[in-house]
Short mmCIF file of N, CA, C and O in Angstrom, two decimals:
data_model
loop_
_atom_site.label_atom_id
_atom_site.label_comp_id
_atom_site.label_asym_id
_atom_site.label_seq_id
_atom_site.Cartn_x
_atom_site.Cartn_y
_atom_site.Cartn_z
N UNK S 1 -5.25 -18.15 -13.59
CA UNK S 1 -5.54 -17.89 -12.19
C UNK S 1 -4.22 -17.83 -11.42
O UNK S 1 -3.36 -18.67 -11.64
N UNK S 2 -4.05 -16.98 -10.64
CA UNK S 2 -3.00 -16.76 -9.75
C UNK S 2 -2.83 -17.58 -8.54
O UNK S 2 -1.76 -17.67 -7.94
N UNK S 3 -3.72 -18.05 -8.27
CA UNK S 3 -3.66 -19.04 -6.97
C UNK S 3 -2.95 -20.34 -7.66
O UNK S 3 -2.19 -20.88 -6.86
N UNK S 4 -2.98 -20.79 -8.55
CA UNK S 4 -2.61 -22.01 -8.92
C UNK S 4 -0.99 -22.01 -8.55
O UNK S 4 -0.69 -23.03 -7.93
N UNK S 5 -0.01 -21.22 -8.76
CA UNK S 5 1.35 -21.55 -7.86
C UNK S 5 0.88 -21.65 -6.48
O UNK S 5 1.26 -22.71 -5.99
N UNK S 6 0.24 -20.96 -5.71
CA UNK S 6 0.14 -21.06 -4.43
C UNK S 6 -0.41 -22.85 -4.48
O UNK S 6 0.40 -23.74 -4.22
N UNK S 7 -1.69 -23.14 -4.80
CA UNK S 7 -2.39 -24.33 -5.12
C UNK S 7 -1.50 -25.15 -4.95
O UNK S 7 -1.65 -25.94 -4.02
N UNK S 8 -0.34 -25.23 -5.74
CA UNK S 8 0.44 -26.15 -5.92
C UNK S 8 1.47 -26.67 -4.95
O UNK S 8 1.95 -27.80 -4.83
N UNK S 9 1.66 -25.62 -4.33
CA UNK S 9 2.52 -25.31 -3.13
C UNK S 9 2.20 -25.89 -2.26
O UNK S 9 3.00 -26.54 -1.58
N UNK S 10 0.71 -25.84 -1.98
CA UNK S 10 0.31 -26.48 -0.91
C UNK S 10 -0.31 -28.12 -1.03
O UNK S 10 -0.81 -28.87 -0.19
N UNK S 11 0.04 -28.32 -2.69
CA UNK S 11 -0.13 -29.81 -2.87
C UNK S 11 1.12 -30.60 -2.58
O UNK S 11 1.12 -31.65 -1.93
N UNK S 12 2.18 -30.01 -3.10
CA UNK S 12 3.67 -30.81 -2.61
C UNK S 12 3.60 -30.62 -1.14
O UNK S 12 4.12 -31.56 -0.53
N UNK S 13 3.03 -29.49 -0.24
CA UNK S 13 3.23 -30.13 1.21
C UNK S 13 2.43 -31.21 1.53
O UNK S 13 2.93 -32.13 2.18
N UNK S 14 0.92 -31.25 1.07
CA UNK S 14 0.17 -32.76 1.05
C UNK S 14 1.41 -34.00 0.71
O UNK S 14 1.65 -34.89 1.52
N UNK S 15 1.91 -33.91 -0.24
CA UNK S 15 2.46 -34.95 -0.57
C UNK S 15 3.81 -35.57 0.36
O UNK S 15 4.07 -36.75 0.60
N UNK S 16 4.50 -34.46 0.76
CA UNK S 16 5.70 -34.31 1.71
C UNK S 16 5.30 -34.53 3.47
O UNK S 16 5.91 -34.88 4.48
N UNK S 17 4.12 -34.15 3.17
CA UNK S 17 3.73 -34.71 4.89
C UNK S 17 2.86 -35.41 4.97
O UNK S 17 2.33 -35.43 6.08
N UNK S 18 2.52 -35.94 4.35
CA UNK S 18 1.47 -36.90 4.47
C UNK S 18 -0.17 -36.69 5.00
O UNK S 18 -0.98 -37.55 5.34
N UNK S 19 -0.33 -35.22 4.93
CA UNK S 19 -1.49 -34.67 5.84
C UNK S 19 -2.37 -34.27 4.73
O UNK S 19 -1.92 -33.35 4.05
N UNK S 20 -3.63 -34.78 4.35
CA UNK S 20 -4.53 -34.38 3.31
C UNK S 20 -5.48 -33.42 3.80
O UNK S 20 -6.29 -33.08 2.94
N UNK S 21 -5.69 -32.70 5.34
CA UNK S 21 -6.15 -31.85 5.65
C UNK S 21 -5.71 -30.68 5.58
O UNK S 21 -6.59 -29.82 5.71
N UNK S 22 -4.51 -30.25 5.39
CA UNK S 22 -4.17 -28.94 4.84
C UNK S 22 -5.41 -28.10 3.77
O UNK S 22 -6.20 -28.81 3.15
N UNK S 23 -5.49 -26.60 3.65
CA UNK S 23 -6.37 -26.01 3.17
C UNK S 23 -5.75 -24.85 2.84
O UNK S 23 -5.13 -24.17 3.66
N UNK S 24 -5.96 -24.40 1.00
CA UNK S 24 -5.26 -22.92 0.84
C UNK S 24 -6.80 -21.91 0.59
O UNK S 24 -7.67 -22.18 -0.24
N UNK S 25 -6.82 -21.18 1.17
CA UNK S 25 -7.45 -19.80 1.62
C UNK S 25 -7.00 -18.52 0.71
O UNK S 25 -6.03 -17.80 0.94
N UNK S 26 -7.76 -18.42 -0.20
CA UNK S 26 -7.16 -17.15 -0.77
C UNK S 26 -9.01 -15.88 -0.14
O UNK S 26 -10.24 -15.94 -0.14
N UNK S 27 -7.93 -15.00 0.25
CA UNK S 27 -8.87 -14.15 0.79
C UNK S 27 -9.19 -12.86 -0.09
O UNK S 27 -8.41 -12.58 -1.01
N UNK S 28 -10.24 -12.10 0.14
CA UNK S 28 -10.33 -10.92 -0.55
C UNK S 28 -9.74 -9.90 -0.71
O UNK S 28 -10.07 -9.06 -1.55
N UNK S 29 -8.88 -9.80 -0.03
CA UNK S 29 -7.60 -8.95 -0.11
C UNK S 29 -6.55 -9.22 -0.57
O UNK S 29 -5.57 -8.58 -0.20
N UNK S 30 -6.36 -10.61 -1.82
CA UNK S 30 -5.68 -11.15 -2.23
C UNK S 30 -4.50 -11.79 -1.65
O UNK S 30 -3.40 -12.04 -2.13
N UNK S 31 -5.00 -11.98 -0.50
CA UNK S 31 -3.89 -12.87 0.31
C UNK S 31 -4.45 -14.29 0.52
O UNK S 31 -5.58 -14.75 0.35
N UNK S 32 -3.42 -14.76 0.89
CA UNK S 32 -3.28 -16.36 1.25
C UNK S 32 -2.95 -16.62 2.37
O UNK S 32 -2.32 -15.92 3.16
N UNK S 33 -3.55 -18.20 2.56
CA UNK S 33 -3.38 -18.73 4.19
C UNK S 33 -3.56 -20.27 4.06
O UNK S 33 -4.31 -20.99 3.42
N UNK S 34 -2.32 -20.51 5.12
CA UNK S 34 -3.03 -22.07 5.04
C UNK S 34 -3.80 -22.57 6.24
O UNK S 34 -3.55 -22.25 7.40
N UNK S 35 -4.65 -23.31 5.88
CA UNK S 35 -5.43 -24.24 7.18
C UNK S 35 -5.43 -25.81 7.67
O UNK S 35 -5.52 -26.79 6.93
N UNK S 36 -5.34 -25.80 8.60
CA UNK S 36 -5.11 -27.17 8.92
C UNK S 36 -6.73 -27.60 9.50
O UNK S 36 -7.32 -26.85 10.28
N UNK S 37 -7.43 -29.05 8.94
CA UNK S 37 -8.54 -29.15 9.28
C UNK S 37 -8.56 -30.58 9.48
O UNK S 37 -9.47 -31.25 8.98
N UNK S 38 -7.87 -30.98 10.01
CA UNK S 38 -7.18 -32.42 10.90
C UNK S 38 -8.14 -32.49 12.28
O UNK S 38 -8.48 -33.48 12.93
N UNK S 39 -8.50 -30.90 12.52
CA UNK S 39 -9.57 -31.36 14.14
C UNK S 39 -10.71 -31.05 13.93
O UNK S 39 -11.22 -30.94 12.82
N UNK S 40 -11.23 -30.89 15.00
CA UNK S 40 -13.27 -30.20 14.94
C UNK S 40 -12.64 -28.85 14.24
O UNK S 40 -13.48 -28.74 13.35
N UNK S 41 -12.06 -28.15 14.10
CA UNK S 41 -12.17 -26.83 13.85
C UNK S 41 -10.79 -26.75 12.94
O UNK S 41 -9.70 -27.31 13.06
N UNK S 42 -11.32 -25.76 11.93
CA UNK S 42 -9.97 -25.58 11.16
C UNK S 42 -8.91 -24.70 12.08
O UNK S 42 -9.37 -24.02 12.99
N UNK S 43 -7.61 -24.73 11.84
CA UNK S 43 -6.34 -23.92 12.44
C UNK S 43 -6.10 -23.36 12.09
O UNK S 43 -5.98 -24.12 11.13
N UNK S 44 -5.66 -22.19 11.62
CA UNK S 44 -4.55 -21.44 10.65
C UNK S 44 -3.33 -21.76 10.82
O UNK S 44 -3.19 -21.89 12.04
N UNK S 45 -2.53 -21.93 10.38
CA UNK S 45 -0.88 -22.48 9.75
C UNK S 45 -0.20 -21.11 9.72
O UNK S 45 0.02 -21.20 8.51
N UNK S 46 0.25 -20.07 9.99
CA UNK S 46 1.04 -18.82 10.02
C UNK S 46 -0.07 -17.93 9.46
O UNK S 46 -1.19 -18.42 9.48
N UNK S 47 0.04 -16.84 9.01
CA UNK S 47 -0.64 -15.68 8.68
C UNK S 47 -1.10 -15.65 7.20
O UNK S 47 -0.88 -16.52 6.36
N UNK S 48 -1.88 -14.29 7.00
CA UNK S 48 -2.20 -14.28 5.84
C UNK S 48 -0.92 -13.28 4.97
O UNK S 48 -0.22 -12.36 5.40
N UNK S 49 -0.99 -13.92 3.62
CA UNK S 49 0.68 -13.40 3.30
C UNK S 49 0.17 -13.05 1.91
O UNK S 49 -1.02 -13.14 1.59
N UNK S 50 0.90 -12.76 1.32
CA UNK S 50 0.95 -12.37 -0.58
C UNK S 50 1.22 -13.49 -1.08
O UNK S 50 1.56 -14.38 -0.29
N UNK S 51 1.15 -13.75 -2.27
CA UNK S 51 1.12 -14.96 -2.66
C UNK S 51 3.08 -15.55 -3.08
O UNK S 51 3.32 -16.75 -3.05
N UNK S 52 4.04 -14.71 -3.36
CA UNK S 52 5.63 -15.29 -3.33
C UNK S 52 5.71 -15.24 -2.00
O UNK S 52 6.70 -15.88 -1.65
N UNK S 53 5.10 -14.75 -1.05
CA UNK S 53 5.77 -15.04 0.39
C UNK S 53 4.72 -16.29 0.67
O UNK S 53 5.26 -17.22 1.27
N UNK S 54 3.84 -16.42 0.46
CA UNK S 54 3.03 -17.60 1.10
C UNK S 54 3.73 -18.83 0.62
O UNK S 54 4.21 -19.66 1.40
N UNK S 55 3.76 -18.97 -1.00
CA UNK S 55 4.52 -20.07 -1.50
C UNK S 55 6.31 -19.96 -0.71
O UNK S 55 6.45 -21.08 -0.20
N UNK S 56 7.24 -19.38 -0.51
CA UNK S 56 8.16 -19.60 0.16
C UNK S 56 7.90 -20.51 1.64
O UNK S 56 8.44 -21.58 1.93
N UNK S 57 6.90 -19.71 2.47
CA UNK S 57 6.46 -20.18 3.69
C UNK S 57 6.12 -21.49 3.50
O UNK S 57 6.48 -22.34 4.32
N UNK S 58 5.20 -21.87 2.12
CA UNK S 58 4.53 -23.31 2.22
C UNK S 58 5.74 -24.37 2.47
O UNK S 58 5.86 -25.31 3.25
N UNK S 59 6.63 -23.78 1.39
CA UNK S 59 8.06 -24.68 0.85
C UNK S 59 8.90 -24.68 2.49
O UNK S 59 9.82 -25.50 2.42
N UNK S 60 8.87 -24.23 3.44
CA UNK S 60 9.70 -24.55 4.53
C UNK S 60 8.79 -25.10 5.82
O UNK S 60 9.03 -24.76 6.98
N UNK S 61 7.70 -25.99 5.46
CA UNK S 61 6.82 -26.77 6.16
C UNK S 61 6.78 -27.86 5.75
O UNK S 61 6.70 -27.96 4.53
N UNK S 62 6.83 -29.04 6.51
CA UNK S 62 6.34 -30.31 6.37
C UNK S 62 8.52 -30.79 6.28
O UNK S 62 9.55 -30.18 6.59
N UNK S 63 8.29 -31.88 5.83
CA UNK S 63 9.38 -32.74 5.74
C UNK S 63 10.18 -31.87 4.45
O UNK S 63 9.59 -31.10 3.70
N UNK S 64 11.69 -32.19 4.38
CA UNK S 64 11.92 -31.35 3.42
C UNK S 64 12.63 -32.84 2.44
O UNK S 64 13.50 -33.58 2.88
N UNK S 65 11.98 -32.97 1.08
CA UNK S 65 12.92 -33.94 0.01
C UNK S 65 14.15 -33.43 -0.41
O UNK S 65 14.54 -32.30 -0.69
N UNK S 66 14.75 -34.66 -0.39
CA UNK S 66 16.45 -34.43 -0.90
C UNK S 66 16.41 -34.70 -2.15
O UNK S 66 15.90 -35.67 -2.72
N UNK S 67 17.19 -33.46 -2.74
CA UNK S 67 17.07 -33.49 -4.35
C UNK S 67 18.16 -34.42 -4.83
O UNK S 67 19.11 -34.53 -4.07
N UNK S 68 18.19 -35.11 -5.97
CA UNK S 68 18.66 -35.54 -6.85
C UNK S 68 20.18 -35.71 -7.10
O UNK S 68 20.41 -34.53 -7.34
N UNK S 69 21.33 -36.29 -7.21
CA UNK S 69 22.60 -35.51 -8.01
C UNK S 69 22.83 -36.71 -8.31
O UNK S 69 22.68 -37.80 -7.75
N UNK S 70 23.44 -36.14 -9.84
CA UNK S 70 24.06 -37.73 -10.74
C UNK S 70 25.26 -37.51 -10.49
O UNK S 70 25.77 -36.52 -9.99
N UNK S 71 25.76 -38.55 -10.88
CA UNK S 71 27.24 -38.17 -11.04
C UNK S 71 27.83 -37.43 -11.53
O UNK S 71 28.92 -37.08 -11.08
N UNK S 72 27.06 -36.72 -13.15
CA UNK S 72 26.92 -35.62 -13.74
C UNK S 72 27.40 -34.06 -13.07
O UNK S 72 28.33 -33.27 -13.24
N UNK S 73 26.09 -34.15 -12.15
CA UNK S 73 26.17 -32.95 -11.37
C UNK S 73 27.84 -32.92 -10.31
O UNK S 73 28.76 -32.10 -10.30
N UNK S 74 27.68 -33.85 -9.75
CA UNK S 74 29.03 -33.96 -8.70
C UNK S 74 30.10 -33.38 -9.48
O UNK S 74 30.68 -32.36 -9.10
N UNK S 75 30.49 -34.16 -10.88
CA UNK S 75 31.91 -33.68 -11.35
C UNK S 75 31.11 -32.44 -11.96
O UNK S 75 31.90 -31.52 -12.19
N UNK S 76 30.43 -32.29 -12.13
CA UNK S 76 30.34 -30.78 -12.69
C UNK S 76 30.51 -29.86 -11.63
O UNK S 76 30.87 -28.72 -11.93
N UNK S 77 30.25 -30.27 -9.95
CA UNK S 77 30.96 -28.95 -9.04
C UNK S 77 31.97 -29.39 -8.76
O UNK S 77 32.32 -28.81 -7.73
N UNK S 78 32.81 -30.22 -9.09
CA UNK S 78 33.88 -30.48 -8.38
C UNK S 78 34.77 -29.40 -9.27
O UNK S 78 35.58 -28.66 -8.72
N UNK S 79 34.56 -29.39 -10.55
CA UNK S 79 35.34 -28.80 -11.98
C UNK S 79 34.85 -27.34 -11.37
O UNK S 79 35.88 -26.69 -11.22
N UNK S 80 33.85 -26.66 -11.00
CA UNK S 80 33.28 -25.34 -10.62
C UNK S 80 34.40 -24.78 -9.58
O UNK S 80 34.93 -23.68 -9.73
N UNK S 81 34.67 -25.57 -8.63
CA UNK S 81 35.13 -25.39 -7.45
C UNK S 81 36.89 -25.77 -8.11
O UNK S 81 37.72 -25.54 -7.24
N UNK S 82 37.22 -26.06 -8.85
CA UNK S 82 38.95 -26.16 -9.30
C UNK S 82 39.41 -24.71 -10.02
O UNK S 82 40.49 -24.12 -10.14
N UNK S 83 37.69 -24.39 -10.54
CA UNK S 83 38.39 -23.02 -11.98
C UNK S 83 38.14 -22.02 -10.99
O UNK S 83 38.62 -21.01 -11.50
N UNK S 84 37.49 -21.60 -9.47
CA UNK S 84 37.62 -20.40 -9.19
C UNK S 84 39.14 -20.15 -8.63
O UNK S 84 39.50 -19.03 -8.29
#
């Protein structure tokens, strides 16, 4: 199923904002949408999109997590940034 990246997309924003009313909408025209259903009435969240633009859109909503770096990574750009 093709919705399942989208699906997912809109589960890490559940998780990143803390809002379990979010809703993904896949429509008959094979587009996607999200909904917010936090009030009496659902919202729409931006438009209906294709599914790599919807997942981009999902990914720049809600809180954003700070990724990871070991120490690993650090000297590995520090060495990136000496050889150009």
């Amino acid at each position: 199923m093709r919705s399942t990246k989208a699906a997912s997309a809109v589960e890490r924003l559940k998780e990143r904002s803390g809002n379990d009313d979010y809703v993904l909408v896949r429509n008959a025209d094979e587009t996607f949408q999200l909904l917010d259903r936090s009030g009496a009435e659902p919202v729409p969240v931006g438009e209906r999109l294709p599914l790599d633009e919807f997942v981009a859109f999902v990914k720049t909503l809600g809180p954003q997590t700070v990724q990871r770096r070991t120490k690993s990574d650090i000297a590995f750009e520090k060495q990136l940034v000496r050889k150009k």
